Coordinates of C-alpha atoms in Angstrom, one line a residue:
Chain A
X119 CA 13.7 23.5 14.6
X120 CA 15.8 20.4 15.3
X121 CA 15.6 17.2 12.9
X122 CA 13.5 15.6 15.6
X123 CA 11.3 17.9 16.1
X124 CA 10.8 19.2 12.1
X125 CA 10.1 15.1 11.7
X126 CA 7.9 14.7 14.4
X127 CA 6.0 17.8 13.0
X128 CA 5.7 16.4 9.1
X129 CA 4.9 12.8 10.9
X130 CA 1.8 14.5 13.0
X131 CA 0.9 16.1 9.6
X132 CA 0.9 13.2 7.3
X133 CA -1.1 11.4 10.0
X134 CA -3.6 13.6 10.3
X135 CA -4.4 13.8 6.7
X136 CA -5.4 9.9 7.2
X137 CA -8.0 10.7 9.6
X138 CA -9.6 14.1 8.5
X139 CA -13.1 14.5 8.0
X140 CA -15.0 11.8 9.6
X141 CA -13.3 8.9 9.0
X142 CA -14.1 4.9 10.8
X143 CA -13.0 6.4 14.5
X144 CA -11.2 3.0 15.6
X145 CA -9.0 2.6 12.6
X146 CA -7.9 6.7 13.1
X147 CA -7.2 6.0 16.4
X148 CA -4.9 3.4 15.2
X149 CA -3.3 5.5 12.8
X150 CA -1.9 7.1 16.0
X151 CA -1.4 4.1 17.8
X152 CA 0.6 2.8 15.1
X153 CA 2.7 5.8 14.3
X154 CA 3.5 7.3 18.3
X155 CA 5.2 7.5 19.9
X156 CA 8.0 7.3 17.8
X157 CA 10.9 5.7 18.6
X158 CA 14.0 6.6 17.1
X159 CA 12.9 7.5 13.6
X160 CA 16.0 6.3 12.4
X161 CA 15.1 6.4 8.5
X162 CA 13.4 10.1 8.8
X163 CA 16.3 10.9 9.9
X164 CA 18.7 9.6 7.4
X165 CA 16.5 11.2 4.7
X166 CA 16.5 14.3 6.2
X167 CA 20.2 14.8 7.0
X168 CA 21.0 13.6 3.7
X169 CA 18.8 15.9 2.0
X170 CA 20.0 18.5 4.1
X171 CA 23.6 17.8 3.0
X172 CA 22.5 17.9 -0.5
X173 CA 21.6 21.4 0.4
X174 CA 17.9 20.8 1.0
X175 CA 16.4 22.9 -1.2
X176 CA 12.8 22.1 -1.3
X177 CA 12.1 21.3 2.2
X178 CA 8.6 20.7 1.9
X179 CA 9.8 17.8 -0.3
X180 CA 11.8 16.8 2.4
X181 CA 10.1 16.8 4.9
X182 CA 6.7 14.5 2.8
X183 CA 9.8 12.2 1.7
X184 CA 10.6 11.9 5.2
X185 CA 6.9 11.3 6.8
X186 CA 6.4 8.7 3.9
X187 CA 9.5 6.9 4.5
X188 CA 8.3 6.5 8.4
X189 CA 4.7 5.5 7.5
X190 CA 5.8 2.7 5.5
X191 CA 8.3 1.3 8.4
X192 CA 5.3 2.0 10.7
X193 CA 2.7 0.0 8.6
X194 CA 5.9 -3.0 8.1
X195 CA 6.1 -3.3 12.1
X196 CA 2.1 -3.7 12.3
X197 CA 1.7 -6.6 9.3
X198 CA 5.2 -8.2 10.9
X199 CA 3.5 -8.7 14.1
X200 CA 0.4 -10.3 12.8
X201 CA -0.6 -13.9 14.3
X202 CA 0.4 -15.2 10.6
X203 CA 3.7 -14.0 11.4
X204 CA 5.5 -12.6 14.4
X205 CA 2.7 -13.0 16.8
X206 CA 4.1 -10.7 18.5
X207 CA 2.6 -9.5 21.5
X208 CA 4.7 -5.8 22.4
X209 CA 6.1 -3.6 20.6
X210 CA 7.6 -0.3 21.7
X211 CA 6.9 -1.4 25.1
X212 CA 2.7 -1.6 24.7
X213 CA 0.1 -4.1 23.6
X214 CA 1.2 -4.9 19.6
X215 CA -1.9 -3.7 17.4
X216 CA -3.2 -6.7 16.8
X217 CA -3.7 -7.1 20.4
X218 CA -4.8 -3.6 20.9
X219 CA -7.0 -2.7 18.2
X220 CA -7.6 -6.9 16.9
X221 CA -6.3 -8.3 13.6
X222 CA -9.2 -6.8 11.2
X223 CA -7.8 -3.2 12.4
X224 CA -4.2 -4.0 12.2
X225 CA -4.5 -5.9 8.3
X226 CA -6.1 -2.1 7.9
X227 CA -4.1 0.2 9.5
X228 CA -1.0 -1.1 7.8
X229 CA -2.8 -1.0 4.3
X230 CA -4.2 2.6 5.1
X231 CA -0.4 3.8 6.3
X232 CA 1.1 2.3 3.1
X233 CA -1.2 4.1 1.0
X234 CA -1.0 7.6 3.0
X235 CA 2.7 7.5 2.5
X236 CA 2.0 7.7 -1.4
X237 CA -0.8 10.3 -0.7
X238 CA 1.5 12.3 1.4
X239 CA 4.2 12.6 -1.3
X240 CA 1.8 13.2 -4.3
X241 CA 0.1 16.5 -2.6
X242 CA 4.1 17.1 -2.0
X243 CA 4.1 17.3 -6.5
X244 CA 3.0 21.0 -6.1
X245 CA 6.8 21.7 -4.8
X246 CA 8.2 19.5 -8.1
X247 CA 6.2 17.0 -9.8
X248 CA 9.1 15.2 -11.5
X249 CA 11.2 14.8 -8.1
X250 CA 7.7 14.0 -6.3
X251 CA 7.4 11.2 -8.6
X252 CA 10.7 10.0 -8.4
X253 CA 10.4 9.6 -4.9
X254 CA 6.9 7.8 -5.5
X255 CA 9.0 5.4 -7.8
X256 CA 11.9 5.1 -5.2
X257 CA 9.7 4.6 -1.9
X258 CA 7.4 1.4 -4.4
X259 CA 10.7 -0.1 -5.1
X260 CA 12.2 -0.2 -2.0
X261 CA 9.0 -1.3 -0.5
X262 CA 6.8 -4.0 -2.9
X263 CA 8.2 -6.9 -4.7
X264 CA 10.4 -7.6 -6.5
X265 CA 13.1 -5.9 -4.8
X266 CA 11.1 -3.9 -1.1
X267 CA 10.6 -5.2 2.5
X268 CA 7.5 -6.9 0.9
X269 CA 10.2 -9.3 -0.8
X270 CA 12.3 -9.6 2.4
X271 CA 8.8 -11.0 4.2
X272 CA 8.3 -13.0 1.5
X273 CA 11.8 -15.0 1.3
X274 CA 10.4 -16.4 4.7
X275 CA 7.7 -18.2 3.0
X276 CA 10.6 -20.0 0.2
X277 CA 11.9 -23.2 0.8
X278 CA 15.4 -22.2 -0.3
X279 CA 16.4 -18.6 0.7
X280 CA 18.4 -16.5 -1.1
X281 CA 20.8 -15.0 2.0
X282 CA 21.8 -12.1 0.3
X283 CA 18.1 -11.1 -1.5
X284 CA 17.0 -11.7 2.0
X285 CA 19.0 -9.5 3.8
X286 CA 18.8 -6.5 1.5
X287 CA 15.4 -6.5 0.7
X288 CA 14.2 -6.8 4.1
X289 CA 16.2 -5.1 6.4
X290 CA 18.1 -3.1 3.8
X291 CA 15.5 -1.7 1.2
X292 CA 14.3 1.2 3.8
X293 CA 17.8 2.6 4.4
X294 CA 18.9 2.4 0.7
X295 CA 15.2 4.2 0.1
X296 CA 16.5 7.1 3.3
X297 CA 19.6 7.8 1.4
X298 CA 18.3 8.0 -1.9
X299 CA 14.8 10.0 -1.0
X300 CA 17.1 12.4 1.3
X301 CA 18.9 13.4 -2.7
X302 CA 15.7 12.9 -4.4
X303 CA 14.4 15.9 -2.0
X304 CA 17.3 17.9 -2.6
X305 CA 17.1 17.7 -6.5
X306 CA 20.3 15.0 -7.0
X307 CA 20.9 12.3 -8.4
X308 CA 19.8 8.7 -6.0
X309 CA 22.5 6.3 -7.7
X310 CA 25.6 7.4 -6.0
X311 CA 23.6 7.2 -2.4
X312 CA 22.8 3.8 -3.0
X313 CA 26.4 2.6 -0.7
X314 CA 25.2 4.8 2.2
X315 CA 21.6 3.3 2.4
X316 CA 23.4 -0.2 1.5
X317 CA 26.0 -0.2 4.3
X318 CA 23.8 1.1 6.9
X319 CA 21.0 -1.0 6.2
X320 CA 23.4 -4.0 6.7
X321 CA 25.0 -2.5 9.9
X322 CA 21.4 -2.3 11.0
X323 CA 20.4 -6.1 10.4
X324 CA 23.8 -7.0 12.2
X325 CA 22.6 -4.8 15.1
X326 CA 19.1 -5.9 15.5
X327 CA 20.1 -9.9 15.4
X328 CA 22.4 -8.2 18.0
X329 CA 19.3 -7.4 20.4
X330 CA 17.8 -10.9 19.4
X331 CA 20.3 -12.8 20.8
X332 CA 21.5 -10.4 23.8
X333 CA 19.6 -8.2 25.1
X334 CA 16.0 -9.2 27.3
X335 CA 12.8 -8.8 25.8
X336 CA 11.9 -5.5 28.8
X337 CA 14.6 -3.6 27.4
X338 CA 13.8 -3.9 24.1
X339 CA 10.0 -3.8 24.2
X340 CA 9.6 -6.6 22.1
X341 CA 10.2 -10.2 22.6
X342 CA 13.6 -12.2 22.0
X343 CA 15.6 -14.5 20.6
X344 CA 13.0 -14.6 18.0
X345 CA 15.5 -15.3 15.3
X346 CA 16.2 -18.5 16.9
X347 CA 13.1 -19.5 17.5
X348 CA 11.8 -19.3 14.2
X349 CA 15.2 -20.5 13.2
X350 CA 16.2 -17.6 11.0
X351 CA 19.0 -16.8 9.5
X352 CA 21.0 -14.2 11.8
X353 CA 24.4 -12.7 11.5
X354 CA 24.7 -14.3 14.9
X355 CA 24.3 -17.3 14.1
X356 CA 26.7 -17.5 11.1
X357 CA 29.5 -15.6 13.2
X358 CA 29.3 -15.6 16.7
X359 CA 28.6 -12.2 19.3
X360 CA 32.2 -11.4 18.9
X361 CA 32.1 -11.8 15.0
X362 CA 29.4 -9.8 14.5
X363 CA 29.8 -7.1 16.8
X364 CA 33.1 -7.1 14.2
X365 CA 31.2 -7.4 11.1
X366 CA 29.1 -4.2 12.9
X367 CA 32.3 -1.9 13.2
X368 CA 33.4 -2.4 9.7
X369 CA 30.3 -2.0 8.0
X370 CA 29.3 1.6 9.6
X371 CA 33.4 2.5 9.1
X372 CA 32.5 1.8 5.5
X373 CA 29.5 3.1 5.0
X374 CA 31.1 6.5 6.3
X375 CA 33.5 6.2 3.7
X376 CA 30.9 6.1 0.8
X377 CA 29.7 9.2 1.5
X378 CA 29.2 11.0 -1.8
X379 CA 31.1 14.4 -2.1
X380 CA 28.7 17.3 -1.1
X381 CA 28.1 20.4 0.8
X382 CA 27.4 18.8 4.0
X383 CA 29.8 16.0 3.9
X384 CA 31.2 16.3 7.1
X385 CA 27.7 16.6 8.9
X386 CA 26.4 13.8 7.8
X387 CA 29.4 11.5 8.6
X388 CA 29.1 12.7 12.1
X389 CA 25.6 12.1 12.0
X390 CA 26.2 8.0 10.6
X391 CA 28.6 7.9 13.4
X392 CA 26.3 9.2 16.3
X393 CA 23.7 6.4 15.1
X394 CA 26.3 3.6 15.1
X395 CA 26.9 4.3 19.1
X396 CA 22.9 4.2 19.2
X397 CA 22.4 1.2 17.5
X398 CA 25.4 -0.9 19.3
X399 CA 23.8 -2.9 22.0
X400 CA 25.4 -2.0 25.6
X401 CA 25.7 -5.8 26.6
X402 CA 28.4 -5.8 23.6
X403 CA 29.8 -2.3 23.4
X404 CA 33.2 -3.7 25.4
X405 CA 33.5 -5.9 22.3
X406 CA 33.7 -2.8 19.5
Chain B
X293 CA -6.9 -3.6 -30.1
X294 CA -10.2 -4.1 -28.2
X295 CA -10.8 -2.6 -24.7
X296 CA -10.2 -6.0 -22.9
X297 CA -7.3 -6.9 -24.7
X298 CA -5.6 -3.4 -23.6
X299 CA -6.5 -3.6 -20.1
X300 CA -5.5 -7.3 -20.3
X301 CA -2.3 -6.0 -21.4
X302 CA -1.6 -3.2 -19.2
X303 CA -2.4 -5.5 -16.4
X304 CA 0.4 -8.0 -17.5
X305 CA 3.6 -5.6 -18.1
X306 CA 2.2 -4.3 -14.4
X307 CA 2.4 -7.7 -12.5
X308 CA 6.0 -8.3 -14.9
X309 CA 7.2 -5.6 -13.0
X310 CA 6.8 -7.1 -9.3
X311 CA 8.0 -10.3 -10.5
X312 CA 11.8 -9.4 -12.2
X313 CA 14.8 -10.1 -11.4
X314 CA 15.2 -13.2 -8.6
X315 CA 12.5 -12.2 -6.8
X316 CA 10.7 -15.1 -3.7
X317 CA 9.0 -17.4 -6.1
X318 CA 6.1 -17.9 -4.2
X319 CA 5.1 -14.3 -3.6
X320 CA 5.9 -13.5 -7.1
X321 CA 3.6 -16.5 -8.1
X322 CA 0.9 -15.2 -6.0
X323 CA 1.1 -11.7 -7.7
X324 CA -0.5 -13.9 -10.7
X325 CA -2.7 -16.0 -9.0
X326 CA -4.2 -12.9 -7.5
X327 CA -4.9 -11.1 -10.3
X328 CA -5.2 -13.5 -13.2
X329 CA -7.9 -14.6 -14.7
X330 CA -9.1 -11.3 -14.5
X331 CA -12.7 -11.2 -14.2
X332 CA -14.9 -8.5 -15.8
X333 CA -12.2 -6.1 -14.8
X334 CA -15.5 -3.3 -14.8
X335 CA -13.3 -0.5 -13.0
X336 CA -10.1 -0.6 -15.6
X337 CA -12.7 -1.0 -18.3
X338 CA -14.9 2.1 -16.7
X339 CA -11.8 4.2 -16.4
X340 CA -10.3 3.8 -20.1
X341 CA -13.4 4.5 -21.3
X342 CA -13.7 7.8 -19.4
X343 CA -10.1 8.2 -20.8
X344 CA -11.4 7.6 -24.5
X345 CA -14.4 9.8 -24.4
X346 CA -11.6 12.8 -23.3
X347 CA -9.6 12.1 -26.3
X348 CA -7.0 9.5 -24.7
X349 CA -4.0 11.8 -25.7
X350 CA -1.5 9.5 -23.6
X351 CA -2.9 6.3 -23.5
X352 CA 0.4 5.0 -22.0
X353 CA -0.8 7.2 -19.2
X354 CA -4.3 5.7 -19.3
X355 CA -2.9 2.4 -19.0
X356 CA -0.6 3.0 -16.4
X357 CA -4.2 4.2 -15.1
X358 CA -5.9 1.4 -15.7
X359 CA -3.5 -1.3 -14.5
X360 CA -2.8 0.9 -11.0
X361 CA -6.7 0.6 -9.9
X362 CA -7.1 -2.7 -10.9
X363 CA -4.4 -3.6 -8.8
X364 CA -5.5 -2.2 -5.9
X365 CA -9.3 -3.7 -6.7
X366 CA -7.2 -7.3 -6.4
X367 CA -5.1 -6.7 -3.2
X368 CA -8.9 -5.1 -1.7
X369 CA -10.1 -8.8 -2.6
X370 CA -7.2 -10.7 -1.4
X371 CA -7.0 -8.9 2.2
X372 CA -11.0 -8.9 2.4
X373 CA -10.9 -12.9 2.0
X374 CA -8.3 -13.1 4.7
X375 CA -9.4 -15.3 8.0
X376 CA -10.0 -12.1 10.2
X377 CA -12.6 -10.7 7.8
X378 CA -14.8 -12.4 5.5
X379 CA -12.7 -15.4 5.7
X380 CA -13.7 -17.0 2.3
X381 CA -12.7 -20.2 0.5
X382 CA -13.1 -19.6 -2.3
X383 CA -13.1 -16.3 -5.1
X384 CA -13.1 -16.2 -8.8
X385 CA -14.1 -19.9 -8.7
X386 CA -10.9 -21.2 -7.2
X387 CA -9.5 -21.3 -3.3
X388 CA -9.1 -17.9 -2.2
X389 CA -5.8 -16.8 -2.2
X390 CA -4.5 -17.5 1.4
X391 CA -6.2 -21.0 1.5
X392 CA -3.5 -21.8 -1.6
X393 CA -0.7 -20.0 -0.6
X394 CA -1.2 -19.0 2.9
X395 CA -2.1 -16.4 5.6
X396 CA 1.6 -14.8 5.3
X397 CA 1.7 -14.3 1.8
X398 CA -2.0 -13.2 1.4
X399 CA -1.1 -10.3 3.6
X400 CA 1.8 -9.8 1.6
X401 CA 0.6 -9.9 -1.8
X402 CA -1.9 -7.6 -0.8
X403 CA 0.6 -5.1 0.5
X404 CA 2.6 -5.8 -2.9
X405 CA -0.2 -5.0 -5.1
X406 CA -1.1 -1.9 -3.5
X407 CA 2.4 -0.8 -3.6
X408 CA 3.0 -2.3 -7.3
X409 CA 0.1 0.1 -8.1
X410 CA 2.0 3.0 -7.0
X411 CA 4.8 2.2 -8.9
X412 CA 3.5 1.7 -11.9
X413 CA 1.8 5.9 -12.0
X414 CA 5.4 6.6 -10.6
X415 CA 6.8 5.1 -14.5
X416 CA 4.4 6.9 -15.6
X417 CA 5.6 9.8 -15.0
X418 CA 8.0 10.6 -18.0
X419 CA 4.8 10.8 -20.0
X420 CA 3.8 13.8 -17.8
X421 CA 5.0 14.1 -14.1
X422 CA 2.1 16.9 -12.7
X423 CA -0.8 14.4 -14.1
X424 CA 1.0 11.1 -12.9
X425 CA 1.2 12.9 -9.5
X426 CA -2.1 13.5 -9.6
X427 CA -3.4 10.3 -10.4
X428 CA -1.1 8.7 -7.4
X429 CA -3.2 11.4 -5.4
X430 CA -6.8 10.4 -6.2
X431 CA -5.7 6.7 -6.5
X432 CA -4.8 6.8 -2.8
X433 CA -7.3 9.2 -1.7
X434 CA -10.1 6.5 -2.9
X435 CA -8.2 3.6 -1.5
X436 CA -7.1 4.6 2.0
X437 CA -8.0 6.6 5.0
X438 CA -9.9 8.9 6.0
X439 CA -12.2 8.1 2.8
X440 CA -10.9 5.8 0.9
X441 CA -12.1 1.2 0.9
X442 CA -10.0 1.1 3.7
X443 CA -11.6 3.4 5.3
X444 CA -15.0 1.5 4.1
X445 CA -13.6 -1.8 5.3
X446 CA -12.7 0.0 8.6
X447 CA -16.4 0.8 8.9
X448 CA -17.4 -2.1 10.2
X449 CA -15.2 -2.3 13.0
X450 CA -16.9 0.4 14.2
X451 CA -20.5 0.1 17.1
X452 CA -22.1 3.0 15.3
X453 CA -21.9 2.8 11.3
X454 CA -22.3 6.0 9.0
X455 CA -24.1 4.0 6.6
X456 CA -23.3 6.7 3.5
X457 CA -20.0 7.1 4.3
X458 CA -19.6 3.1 4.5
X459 CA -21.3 2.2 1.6
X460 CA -19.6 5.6 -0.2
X461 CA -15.8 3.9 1.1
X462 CA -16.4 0.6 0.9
X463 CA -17.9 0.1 -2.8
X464 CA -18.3 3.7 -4.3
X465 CA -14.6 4.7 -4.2
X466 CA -12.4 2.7 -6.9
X467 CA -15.5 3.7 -9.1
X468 CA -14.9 7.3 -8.3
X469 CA -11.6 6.6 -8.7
X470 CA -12.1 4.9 -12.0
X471 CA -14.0 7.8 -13.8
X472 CA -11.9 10.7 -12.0
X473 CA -9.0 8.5 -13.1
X474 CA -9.8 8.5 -16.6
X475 CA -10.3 12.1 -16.8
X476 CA -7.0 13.2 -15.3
X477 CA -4.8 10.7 -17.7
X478 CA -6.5 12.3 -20.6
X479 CA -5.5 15.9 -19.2
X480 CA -9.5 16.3 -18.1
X481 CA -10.4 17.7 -15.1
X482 CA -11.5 15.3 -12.2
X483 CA -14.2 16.7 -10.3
X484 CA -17.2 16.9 -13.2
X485 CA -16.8 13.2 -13.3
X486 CA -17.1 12.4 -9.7
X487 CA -21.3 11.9 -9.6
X488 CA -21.1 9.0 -12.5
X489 CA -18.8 7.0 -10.4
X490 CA -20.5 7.9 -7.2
X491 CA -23.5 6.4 -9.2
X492 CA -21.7 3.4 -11.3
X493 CA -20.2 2.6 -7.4
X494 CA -23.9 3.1 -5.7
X495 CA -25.7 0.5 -8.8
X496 CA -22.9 -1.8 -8.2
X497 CA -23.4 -1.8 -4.4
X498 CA -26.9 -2.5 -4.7
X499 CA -26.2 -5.5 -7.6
X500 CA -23.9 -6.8 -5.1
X501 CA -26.1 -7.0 -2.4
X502 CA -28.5 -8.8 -4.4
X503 CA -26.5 -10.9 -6.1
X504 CA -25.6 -12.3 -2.1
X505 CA -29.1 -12.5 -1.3
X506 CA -30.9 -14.2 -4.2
X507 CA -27.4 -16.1 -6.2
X508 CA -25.8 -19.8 -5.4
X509 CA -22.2 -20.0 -4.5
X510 CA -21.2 -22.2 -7.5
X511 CA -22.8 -19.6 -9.9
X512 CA -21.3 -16.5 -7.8
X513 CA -17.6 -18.6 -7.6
X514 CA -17.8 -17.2 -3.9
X515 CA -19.8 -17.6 -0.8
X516 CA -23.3 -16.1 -0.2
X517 CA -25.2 -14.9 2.0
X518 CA -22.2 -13.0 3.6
X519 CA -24.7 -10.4 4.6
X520 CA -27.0 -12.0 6.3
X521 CA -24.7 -14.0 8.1
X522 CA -22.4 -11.5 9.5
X523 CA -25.4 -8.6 9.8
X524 CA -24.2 -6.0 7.5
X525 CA -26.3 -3.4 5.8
X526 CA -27.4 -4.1 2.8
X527 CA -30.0 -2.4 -0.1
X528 CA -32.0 -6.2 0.1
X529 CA -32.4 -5.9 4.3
X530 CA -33.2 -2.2 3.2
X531 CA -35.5 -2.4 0.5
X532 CA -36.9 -5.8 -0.6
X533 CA -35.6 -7.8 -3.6
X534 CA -38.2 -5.5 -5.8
X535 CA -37.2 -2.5 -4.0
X536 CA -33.3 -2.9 -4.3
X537 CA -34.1 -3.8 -8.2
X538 CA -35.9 -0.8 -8.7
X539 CA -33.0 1.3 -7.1
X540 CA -30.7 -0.1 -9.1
X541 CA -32.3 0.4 -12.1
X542 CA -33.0 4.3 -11.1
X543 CA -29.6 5.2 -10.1
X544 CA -28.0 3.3 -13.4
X545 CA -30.3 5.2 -15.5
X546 CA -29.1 8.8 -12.8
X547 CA -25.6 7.8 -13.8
X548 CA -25.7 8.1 -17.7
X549 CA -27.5 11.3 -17.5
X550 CA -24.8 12.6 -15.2
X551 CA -21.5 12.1 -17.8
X552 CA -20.4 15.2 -18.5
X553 CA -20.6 16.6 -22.4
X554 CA -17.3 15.7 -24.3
X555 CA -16.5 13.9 -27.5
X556 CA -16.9 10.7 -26.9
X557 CA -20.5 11.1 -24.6
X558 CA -22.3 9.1 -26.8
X559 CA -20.2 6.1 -26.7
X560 CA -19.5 6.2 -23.2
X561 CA -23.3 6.5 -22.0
X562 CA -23.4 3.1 -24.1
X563 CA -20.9 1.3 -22.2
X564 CA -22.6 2.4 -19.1
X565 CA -25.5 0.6 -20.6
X566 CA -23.7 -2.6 -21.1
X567 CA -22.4 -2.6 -18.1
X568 CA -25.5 -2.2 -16.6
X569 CA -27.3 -5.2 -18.1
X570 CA -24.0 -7.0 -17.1
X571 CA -23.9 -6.1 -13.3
X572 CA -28.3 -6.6 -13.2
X573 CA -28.5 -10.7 -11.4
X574 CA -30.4 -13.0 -14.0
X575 CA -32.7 -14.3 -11.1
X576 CA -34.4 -10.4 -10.8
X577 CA -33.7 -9.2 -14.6
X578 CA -37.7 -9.8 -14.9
X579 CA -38.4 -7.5 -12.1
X580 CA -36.4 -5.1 -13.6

């Protein structure tokens, strides 16, 4: 099975487990709405190679860590395009849920995705209940306060804005949890993973302020130049098109460096490098 | 140290936790304002107790219990206020939470506490991995989809309501969660103790319902007549003010013959009692 598929399959799983028996039908159907299709699965997919260069040894592990992982991002794009925030009206290229499904469903689909991510990777304990844990402990951190995308949201709502807080917790927390998660799975350590996670996540921020201020809102299947709009801080802003699209390059060159030593070193850095051509926006790929 | 002032403890070191480091101020200010002061914090006091008559071998593990479902109890309160549902002014006797702080950072210290909640069983763990794993399990089974009080919340976006499974979802569940809770932090098994929360969760339901139909907002510290005004089911519409009582009463009285025989029965069939007389509204104690 290839990575996209064997995610795909643990995603469909972990959803279904949020809408077995018989559950509310609207907010199920949501659970679906929010989750599919899926896009890239960028973070799955960092878990999972990185787990699989750590040998991968318990892949049910893996593959809960992975489906958790995604179901937090999912739930984070529904509460970010609330009225109280984005107001967004697309997403993916359809109706935002809000709009869909209306705002009672969407405050509840993102709660009940959060929660089945933690669900997901407890019934995952029966594999190794220490490592399932730790990867409970990992995914709250990187998600919540103080430190998760719940902290990045909330800098938003401070007067003064701590750039570097900001950045990290809200674009960055979910790609330092991939990395980690990925050697959680695999039965090693998380510290010497936190680079990877680090340097992608910041390579990723660069990229989407990137779309912001590029790229029009068809293509993207959201609206633009939000950023400015809501006057937020962007790496665009503070640097240029040209200056970021070089603050992109060197970033992903470094976070290929900090690969740990393991079995699938190699692997993996061709898989960093494969999602550094995805992620560059075509309107600036002359420029890299 | 008396049961209040442990839980009352527990609950502090838990919120601590989402606020270290440098975290958004405002956020991390609303963690307190949402879960402080506490209340009669019934479920945390149900589910230590449970813990206590089971011999309370880890009671780091208990609290770590303890603190987990009364902060999911708060973020339920804080996301139920919210404009889109019940859109309340006021809870606890002050504004509700996104009237002082805002619609943004409702949402997210609602997603914050459920996630802090998670965390905190995750630290848990070194006290014993498979039980903290478990708990994270029925803690999120009780709180999310496809049964859990988002899943009961969910209900009534919905044309055609399963009244049991609502009232079950929407009420029942952290008091499910509270006893089973208990059990499985003091190394007990969780299903024998299922039917006296299913019966604390159906008596509080019921006192609820009254307390909205026959209370004053000042005495409540929240508005009334939710109910009636926004046509929900409810034991009063049901039964009568006499025949709710009279349920309440019956299924109280169903729920301390259900506890389960171990050593600490006795005391524990007494709490129930207290909180019993507690939960019963002063207007309709006489018909009682």
């Amino acid at each position: 099975m290839d990575l996209h598929a064997r995610i795909d399959t643990a995603m469909a799983r972990a959803v279904a487990l949020g809408q077995g028996g018989t559950p509310p039908a609207r907010l199920a159907e949501a659970l679906d709405y929010a989750t599919a299709p899926g896009g890239a699965r960028i973070r799955p997919t960092i878990l999972t190679s990185v787990a699989l260069a750590c040998g991968d040894d318990r892949p049910a592990l893996t593959d809960a860590a992975a489906a958790a992982l995604e179901l937090v991002h999912c739930a984070s794009l529904v509460h970010d395009d609330l009225p109280c925030f984005d107001d967004a009206a697309t997403r993916r290229g359809k109706p935002a849920l809000h709009r869909a499904y209306g705002e009672p469903l969407a405050v509840l689909t993102g709660d009940s995705l959060i929660i089945l991510a933690f669900e997901v990777l407890a019934r995952a304990a029966s594999e190794d209940a220490q490592r399932a844990a730790q990867l409970v402990l990992t995914l709250a951190q990187r998600s919540g306060m103080p430190g998760g995308i719940c902290a990045g949201q909330g800098w938003e709502s401070e007067p003064q804005v701590d750039l570097a807080a900001y950045h990290r917790s809200k674009t960055g927390a979910l790609f330092i949890a991939a990395t980690q998660m990925g050697a959680i799975a695999a039965g090693h350590e998380p510290e010497p993973w936190f680079e990877l996670g680090d340097r992608i996540g910041e390579a990723f921020q660069v990229a989407d302020d990137l779309r912001d201020a590029v790229m029009d809102a068809e293509a993207l299947g959201k609206p633009v130049g939000q950023d400015a709009a809501h006057g937020r801080p962007s790496a665009v802003a503070e640097l240029g098109v040209e200056g970021a699209v070089a603050r992109l390059r060197d970033t992903l060159a470094g976070a290929i460096a900090s690969i740990p030593s393991c079995p699938g070193e190699a692997q993996l850095a061709k898989m960093v490098r494969m999602q550094s051509e995805r992620i560059m926006p075509a309107a600036v790929r002359h420029l890299a």
